[in-house]
mmCIF file of C-alpha atoms in Angstrom:
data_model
loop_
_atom_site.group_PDB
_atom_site.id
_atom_site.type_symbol
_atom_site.label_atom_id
_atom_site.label_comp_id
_atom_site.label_asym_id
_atom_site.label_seq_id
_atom_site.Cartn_x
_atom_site.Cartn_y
_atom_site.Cartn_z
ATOM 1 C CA UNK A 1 -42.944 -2.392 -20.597
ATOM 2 C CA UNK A 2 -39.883 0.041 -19.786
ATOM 3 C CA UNK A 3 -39.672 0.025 -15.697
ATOM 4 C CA UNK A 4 -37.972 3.215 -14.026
ATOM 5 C CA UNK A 5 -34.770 2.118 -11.933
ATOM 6 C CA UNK A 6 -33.747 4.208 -9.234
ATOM 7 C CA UNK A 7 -30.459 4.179 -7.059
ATOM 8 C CA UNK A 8 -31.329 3.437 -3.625
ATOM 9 C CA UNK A 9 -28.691 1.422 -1.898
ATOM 10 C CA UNK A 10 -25.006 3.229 -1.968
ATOM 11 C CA UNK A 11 -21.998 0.830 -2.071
ATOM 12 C CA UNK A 12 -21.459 1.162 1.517
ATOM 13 C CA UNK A 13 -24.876 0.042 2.631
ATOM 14 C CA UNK A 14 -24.106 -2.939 0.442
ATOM 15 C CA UNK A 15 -20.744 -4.309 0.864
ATOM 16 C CA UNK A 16 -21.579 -3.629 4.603
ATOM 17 C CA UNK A 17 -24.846 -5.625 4.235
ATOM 18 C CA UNK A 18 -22.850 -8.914 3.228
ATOM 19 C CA UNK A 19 -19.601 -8.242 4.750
ATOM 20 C CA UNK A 20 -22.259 -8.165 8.186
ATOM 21 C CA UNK A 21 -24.118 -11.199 7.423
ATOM 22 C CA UNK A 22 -20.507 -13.461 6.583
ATOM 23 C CA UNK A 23 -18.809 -11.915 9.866
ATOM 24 C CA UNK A 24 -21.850 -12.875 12.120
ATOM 25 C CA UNK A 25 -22.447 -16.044 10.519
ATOM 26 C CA UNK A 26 -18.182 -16.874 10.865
ATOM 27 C CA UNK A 27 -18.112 -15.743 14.713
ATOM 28 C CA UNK A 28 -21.340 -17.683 15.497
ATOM 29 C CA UNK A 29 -20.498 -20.516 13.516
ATOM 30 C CA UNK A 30 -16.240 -20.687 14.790
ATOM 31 C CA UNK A 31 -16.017 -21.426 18.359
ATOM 32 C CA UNK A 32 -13.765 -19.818 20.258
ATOM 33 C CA UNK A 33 -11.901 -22.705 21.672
ATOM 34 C CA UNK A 34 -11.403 -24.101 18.645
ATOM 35 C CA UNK A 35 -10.434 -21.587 16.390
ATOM 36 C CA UNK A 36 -9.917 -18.179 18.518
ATOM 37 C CA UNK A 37 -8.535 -15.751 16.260
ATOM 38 C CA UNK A 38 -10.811 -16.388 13.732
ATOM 39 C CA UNK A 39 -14.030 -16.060 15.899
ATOM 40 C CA UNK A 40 -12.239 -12.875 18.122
ATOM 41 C CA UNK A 41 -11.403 -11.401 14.409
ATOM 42 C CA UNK A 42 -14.582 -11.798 13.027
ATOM 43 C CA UNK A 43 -16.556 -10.217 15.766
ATOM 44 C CA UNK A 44 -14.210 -7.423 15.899
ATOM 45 C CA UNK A 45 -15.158 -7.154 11.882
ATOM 46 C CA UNK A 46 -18.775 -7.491 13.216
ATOM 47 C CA UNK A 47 -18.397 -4.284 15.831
ATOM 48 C CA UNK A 48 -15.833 -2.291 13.166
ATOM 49 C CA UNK A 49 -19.037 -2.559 10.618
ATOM 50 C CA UNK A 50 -21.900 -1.870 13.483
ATOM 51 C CA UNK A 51 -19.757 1.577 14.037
ATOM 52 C CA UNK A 52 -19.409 2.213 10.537
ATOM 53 C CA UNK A 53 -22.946 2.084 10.095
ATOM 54 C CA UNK A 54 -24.046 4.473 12.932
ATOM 55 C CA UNK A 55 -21.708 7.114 11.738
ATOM 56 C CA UNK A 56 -22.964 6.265 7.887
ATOM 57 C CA UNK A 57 -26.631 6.599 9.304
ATOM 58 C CA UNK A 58 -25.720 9.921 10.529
ATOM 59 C CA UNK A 59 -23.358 11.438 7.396
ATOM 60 C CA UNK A 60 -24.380 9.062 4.761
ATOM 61 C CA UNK A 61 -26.548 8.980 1.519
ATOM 62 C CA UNK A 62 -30.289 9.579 1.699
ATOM 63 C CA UNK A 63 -31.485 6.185 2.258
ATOM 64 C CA UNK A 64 -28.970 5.312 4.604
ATOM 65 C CA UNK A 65 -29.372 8.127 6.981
ATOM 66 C CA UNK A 66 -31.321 7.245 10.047
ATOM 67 C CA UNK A 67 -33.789 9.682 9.336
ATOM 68 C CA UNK A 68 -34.707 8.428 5.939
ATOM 69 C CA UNK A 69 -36.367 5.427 7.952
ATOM 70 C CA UNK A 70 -36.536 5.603 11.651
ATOM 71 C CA UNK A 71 -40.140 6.055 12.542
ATOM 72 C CA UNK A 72 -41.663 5.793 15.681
ATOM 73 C CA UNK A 73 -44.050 2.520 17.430
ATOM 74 C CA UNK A 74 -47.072 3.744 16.590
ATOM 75 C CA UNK A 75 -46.130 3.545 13.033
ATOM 76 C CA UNK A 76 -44.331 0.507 12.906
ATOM 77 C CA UNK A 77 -47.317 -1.081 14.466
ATOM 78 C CA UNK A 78 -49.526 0.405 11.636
ATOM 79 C CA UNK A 79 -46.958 -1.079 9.297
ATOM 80 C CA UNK A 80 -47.360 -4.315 10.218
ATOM 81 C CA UNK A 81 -51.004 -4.387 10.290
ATOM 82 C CA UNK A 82 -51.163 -3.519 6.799
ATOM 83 C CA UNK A 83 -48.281 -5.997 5.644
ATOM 84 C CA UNK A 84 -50.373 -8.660 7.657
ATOM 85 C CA UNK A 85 -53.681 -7.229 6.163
ATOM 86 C CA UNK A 86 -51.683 -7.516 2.861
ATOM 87 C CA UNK A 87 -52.227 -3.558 2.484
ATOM 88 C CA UNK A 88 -48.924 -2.247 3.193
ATOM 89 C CA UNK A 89 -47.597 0.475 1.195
ATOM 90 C CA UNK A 90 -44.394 0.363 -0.965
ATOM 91 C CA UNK A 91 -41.313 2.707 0.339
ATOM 92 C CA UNK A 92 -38.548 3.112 -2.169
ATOM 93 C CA UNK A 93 -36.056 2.774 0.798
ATOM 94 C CA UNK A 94 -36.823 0.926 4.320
ATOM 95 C CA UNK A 95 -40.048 0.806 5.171
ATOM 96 C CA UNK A 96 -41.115 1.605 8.963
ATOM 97 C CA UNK A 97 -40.903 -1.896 9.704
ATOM 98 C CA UNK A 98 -37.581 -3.127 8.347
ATOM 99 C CA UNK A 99 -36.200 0.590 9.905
ATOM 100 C CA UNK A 100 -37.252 -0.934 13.443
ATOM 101 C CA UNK A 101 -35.242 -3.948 12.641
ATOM 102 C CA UNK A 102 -31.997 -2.069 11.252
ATOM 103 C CA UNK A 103 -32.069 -0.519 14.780
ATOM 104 C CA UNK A 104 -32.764 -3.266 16.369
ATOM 105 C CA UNK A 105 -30.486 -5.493 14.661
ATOM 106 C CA UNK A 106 -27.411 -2.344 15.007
ATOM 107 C CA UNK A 107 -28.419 -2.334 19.227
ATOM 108 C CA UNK A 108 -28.223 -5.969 20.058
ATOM 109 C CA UNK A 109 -25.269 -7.002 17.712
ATOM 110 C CA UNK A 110 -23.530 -3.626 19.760
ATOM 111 C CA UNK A 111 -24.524 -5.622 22.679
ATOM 112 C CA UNK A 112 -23.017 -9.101 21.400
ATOM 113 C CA UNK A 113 -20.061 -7.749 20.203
ATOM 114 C CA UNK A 114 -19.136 -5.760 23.640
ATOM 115 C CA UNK A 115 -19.760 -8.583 25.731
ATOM 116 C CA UNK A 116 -17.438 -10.534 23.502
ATOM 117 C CA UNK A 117 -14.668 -8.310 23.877
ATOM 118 C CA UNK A 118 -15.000 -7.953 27.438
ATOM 119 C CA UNK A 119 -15.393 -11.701 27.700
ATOM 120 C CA UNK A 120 -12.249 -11.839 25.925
ATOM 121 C CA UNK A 121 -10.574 -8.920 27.866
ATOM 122 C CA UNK A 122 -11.549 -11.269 31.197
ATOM 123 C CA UNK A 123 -8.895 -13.703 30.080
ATOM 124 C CA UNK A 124 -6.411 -11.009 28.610
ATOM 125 C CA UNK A 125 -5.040 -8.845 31.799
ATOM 126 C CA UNK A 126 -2.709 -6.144 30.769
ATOM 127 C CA UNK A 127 -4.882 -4.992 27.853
ATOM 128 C CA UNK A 128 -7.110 -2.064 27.475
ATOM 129 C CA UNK A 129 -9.865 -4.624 26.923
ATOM 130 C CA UNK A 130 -8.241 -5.896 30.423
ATOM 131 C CA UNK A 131 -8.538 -2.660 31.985
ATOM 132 C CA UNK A 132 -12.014 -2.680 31.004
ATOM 133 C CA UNK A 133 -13.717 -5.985 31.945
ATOM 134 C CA UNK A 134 -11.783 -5.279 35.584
ATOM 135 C CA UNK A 135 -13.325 -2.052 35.889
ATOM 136 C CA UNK A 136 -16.735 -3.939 34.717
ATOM 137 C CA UNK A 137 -15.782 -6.800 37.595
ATOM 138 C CA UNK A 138 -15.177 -9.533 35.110
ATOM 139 C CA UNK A 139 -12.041 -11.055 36.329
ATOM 140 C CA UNK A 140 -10.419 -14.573 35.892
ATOM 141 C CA UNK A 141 -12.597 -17.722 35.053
ATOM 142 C CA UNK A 142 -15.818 -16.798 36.782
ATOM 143 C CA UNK A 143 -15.878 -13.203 35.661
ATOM 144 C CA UNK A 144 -15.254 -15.115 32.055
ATOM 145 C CA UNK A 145 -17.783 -17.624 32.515
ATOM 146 C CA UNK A 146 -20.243 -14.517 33.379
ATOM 147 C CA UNK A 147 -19.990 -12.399 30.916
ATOM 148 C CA UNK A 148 -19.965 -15.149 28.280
ATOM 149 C CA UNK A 149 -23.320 -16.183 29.381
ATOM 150 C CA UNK A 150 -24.331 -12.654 28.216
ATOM 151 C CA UNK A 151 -22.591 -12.822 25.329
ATOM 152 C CA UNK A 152 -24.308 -16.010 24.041
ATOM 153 C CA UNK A 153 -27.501 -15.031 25.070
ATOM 154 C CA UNK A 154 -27.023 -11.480 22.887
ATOM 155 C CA UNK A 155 -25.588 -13.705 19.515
ATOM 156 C CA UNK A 156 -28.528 -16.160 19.729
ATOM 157 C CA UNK A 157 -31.121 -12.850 19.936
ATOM 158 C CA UNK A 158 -29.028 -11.816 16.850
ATOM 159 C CA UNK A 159 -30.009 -15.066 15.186
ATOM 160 C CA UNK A 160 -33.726 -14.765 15.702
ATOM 161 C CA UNK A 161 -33.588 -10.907 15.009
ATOM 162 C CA UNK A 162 -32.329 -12.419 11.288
ATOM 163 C CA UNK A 163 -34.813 -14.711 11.282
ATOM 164 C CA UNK A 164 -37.371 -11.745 11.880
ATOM 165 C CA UNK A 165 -35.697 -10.074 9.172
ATOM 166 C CA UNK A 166 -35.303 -12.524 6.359
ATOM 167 C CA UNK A 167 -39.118 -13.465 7.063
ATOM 168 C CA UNK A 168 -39.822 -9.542 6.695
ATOM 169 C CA UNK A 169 -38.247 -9.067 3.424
ATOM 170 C CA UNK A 170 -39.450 -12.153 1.671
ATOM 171 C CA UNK A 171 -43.234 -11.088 2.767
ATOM 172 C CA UNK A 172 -42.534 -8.171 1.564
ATOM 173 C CA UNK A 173 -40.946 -8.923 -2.034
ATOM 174 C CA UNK A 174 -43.799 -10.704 -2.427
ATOM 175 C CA UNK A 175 -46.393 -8.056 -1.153
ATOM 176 C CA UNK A 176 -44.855 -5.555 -3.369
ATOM 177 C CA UNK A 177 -43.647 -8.253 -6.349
ATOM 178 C CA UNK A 178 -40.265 -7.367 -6.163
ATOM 179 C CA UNK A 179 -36.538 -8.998 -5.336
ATOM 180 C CA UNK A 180 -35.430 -7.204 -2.259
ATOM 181 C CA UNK A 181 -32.550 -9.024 -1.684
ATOM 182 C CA UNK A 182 -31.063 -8.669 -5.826
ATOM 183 C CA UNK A 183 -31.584 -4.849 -4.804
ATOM 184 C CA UNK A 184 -29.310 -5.357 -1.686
ATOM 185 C CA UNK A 185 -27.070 -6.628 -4.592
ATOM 186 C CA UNK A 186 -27.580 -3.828 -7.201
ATOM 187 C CA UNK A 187 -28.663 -1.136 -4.954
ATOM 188 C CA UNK A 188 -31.384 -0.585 -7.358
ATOM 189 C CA UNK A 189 -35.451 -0.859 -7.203
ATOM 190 C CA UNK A 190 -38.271 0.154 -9.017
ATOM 191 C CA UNK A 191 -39.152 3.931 -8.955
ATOM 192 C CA UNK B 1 -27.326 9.666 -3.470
ATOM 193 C CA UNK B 2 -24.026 11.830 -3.671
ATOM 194 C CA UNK B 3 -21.792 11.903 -0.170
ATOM 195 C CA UNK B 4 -19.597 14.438 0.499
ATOM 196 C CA UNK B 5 -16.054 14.497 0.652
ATOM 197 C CA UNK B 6 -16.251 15.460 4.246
ATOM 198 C CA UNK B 7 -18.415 12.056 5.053
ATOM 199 C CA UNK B 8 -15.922 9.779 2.986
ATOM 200 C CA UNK B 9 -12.832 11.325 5.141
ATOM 201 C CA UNK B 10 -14.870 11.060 8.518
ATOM 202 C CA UNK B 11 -15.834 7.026 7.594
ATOM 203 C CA UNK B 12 -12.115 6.619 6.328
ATOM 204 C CA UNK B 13 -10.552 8.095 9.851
ATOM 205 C CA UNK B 14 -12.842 6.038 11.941
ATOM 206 C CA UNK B 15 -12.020 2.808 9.603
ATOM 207 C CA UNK B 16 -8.654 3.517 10.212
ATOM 208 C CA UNK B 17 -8.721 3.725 14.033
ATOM 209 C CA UNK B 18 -11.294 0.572 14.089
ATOM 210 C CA UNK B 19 -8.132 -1.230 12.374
ATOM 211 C CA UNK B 20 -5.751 0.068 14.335
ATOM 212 C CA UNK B 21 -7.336 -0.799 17.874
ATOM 213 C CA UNK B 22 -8.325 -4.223 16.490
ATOM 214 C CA UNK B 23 -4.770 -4.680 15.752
ATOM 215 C CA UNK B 24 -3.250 -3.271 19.134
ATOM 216 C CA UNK B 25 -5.750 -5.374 20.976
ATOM 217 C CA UNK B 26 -5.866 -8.735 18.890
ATOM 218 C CA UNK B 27 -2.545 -9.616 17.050
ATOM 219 C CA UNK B 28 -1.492 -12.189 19.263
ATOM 220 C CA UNK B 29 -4.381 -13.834 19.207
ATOM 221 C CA UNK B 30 -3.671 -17.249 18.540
ATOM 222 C CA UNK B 31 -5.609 -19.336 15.997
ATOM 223 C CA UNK B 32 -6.551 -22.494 18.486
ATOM 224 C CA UNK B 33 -7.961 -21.141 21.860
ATOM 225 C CA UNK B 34 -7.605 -24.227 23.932
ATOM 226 C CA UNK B 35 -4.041 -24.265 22.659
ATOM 227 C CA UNK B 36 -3.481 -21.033 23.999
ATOM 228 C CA UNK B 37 -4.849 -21.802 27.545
ATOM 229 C CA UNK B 38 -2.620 -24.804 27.790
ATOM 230 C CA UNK B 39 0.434 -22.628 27.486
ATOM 231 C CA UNK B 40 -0.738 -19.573 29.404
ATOM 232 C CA UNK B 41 -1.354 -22.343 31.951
ATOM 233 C CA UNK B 42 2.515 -23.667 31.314
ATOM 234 C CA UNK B 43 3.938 -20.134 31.456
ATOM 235 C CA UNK B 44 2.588 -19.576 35.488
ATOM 236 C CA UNK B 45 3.762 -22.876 36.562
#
């Protein structure tokens, strides 16, 4: 049986997809006080890619445009009732589930990656990212210690938000019998 | 799934500044953090 292929993911959505998951998983795994530049590096990676990707979901291809698969809670909800009822339809690009979680996931790494920089402007006076965590009140050690709190509690949301995530796409390769993640690779899926 | 030129040179420009703050802000960054305390530390006293 001949199976239509269709383009769905553009090489941007997909280099940013991995280049994402190995810059989160490098700055949560590297602590700072052992290895700095590497963690400070591959957050700022982490916050250059969340950018990219808002502009991209704004000026990009079809599927990757925001409104391709941004839908709102009541529809999410319905979603996941089917997918749990093992009834939930097939959508060639994010379905309104997994569109939730792009957002969600975009938001809170935003959040963990600002904090981060702000923790590390605390301890870097003279800086623009010293200028800003003074005008934000996070000066010296305590100011530091503060806003590191934050930041920590942001990257561990991350990690259950992936969690969420991988759980969400292997339910639904199976629901739908196909290999989500080799199409985050190819960038193509069934018609 | 085209993109227009326009899109490329908008995500190229903002690459580009995204580099060049992250390199303004973090090249002297050094590789061991507690290393770099220690001789911030030095440097007041």
């Amino acid at each position: 049986m001949v199976t239509v292929q269709v383009k769905v993911w553009d090489p941007f959505v997909r280099v940013f997809h991995w280049t994402l998951v190995a810059g989160f998983f490098t700055a949560y795994l590297v602590e700072p006080d052992d290895l700095e530049a590497l963690h400070v590096w591959a957050g700022y990676l982490v916050f250059s890619l969340v950018m990219l990707r808002v502009a991209w979901g704004l000026i990009g291809s079809e599927h990757a445009r925001f409104g391709d698969f941004v839908r709102g809670p009541a529809r999410v909800v319905a979603y996941l009732k089917a997918m749990v009822a093992g009834r939930a339809p097939r959508y060639v690009g994010h379905n309104p589930a997994g569109g939730a979680m792009v957002i969600a996931l975009l938001l809170v790494l935003l959040a963990t990656t600002i904090t981060g920089m702000v923790t590390f402007g605390a301890g870097a006076q003279g800086t623009v990212l010293g200028d800003i965590a003074a005008a934000l009140g996070f000066v010296g050690k305590q100011g530091k210690h503060a806003v590191k709190e934050v930041h920590e509690f942001f990257a561990n949301l991350t990690l259950f938000l992936v969690a969420a995530h991988v759980a969400g796409v292997a339910v639904d390769s199976w629901l739908h019998r196909e290999n989500l993640v080799r199409a985050m690779f190819t960038g193509r899926k069934h018609a | 799934m085209g993109t227009s030129k326009l899109a490329i040179l908008i995500m190229t420009l903002l690459a580009a500044g995204l580099i060049a703050f992250g390199v303004s802000q973090f090249s002297d960054v050094p590789m061991s953090g507690k290393k770099h305390e220690t001789h911030q530390e030095g440097t007041r006293e």
